[in-house]
Tab-separated table of N, CA and C in Angstrom:
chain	number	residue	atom	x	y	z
A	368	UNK	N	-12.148	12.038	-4.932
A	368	UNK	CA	-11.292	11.597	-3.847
A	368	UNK	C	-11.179	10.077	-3.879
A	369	UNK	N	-10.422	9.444	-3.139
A	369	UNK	CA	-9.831	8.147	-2.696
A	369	UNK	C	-10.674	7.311	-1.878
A	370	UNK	N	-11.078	6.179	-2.352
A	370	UNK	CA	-11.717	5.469	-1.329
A	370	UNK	C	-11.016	4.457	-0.338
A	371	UNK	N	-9.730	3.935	-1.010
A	371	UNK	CA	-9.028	3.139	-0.333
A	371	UNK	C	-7.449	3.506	-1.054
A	372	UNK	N	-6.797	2.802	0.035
A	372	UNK	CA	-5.340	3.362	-0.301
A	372	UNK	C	-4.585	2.008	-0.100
A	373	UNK	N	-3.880	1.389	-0.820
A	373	UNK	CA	-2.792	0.565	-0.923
A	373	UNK	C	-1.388	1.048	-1.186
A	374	UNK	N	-0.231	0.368	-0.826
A	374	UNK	CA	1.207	0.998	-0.886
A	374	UNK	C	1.670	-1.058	-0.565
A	375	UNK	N	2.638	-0.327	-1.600
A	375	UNK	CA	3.484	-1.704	-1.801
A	375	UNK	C	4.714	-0.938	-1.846
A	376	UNK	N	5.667	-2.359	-1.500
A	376	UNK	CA	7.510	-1.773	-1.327
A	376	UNK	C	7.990	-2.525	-0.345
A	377	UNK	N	9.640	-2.224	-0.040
A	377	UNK	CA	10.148	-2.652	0.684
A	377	UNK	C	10.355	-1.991	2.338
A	378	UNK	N	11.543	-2.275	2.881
A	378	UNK	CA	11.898	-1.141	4.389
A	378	UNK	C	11.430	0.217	4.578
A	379	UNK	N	11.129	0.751	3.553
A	379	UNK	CA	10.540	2.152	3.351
A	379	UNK	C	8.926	2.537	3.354
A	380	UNK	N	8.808	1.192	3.356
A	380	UNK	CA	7.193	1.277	2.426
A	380	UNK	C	6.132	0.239	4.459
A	381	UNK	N	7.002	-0.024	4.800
A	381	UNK	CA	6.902	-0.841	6.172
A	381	UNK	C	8.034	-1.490	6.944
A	382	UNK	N	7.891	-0.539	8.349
A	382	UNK	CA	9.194	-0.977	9.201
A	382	UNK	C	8.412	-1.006	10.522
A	383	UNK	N	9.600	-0.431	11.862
A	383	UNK	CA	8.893	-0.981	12.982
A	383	UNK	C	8.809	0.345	13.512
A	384	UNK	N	8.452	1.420	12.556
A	384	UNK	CA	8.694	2.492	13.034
A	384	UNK	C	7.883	3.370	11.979
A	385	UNK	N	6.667	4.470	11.869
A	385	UNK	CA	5.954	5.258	10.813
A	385	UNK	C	7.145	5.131	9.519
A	386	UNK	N	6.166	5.067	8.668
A	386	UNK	CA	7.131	5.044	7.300
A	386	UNK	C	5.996	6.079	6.590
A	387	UNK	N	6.430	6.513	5.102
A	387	UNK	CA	6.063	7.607	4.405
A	387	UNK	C	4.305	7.373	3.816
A	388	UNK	N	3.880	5.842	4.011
A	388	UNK	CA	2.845	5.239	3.892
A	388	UNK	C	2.162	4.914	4.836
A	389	UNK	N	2.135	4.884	6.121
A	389	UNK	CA	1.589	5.411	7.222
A	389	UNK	C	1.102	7.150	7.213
A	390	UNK	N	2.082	8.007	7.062
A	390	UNK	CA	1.797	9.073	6.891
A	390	UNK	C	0.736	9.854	5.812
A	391	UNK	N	0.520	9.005	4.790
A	391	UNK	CA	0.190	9.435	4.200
A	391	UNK	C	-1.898	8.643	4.300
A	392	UNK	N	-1.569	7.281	4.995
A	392	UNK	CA	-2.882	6.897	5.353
A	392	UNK	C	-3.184	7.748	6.603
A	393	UNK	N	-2.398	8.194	7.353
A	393	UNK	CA	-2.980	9.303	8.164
A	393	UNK	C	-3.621	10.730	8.062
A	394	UNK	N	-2.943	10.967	6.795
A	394	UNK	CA	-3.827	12.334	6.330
A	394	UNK	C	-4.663	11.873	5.398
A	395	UNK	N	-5.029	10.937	4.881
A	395	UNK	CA	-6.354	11.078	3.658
A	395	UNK	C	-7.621	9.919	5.045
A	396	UNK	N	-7.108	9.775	6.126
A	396	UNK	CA	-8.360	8.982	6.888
A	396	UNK	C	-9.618	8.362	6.002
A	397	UNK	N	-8.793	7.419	5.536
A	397	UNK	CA	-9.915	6.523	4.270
A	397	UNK	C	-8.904	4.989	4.819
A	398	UNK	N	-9.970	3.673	4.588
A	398	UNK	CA	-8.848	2.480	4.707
A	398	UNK	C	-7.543	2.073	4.109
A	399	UNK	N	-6.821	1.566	4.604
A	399	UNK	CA	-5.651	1.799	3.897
A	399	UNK	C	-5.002	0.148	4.173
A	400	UNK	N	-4.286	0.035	3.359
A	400	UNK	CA	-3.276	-1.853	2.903
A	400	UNK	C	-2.239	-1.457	2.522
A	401	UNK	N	-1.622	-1.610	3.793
A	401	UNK	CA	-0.045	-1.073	3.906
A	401	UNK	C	0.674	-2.720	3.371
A	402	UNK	N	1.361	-3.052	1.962
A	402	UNK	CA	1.683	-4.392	2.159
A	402	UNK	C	3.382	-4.698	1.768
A	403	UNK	N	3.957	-3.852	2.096
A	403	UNK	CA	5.412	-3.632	2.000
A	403	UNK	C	5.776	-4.624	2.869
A	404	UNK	N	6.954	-4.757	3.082
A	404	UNK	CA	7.999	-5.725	3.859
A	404	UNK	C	9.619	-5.807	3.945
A	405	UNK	N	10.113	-5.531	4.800
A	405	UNK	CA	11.407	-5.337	4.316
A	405	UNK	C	12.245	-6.422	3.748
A	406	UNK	N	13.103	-6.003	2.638
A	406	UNK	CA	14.204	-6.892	2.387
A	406	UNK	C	13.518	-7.498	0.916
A	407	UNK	N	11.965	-6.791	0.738
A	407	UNK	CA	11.255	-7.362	-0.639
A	407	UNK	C	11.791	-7.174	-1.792
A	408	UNK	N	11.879	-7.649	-2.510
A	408	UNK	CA	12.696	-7.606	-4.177
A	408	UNK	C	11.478	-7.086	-4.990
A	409	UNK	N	11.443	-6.608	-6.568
A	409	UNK	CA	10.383	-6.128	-7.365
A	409	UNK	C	9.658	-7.670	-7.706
A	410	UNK	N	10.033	-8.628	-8.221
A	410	UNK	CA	9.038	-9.875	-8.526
A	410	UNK	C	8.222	-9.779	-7.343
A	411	UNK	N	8.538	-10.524	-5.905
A	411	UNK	CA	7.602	-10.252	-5.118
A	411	UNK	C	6.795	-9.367	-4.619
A	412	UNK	N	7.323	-7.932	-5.092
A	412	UNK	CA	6.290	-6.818	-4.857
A	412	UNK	C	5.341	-6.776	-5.840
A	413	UNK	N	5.351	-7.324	-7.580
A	413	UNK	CA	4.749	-7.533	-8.778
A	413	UNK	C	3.671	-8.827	-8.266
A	414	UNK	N	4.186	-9.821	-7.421
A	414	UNK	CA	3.445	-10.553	-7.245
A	414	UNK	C	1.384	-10.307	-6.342
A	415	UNK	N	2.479	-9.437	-5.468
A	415	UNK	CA	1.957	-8.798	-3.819
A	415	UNK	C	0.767	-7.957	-4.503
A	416	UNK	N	1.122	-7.115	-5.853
A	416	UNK	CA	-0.198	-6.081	-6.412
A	416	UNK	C	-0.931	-7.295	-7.174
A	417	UNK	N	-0.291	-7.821	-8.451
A	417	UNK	CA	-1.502	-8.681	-8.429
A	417	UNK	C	-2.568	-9.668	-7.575
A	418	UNK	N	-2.024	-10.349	-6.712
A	418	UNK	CA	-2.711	-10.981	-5.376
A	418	UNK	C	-3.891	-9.972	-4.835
A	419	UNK	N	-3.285	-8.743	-4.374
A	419	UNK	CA	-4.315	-7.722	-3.737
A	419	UNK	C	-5.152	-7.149	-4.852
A	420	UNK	N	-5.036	-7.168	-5.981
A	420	UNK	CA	-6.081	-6.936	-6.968
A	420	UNK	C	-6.876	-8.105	-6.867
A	421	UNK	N	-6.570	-9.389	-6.806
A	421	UNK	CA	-7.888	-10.551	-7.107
A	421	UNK	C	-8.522	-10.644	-5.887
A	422	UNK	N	-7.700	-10.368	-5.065
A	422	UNK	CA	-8.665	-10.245	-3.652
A	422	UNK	C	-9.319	-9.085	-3.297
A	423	UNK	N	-8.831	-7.499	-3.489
A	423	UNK	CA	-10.038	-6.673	-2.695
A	423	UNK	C	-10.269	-6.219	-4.523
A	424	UNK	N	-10.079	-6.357	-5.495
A	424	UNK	CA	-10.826	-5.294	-6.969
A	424	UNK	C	-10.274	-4.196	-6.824
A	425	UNK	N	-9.143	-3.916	-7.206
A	425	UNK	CA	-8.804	-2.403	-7.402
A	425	UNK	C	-10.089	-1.770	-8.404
A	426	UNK	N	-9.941	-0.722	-8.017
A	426	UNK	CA	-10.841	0.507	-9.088
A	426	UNK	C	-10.322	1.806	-9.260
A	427	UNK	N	-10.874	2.660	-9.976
A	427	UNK	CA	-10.556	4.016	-10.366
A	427	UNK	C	-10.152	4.619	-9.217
A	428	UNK	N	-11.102	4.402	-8.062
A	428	UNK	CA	-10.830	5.331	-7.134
A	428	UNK	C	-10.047	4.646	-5.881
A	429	UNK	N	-9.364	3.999	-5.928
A	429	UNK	CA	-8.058	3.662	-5.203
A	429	UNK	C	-7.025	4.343	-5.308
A	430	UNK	N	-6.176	4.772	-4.533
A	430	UNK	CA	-5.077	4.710	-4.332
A	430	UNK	C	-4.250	3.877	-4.428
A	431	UNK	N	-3.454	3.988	-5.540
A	431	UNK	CA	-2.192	2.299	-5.504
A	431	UNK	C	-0.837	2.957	-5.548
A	432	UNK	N	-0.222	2.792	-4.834
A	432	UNK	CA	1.185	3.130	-4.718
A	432	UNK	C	2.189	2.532	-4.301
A	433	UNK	N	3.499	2.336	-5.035
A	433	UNK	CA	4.475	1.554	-5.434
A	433	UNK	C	5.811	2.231	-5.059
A	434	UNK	N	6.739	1.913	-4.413
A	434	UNK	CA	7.748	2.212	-3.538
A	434	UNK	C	8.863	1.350	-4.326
């Protein structure tokens, strides 16, 4: 199983309203780094995973998911 869950993306991935990455940190109840934003382009979402890798260490047992 999953120890932590990350999700990157744009309007879909984080709005002002449950998105499909909320839902999905709601059913696996493990921590979760929702770091989407709307209106994000792919460079800055490329940027956003490497950043959160030097800061929390991704590992095997993460969840990383890309929107």
């Amino acid at each position: 199983m999953y120890n932590r869950v990350f999700t990157f993306g744009c309007s879909y991935t984080q709005f002002l309203w449950p998105t499909w990455a909320d839902i999905i940190a709601y059913d696996l109840q493990i921590p979760f780094y929702n770091l989407g934003q709307s209106g994000i382009g792919n460079i800055a979402i490329s940027s956003r995973i490497l950043e959160c890798d030097l800061k929390h260490k991704f590992t095997k047992d993460d969840l990383i998911i890309v929107n």
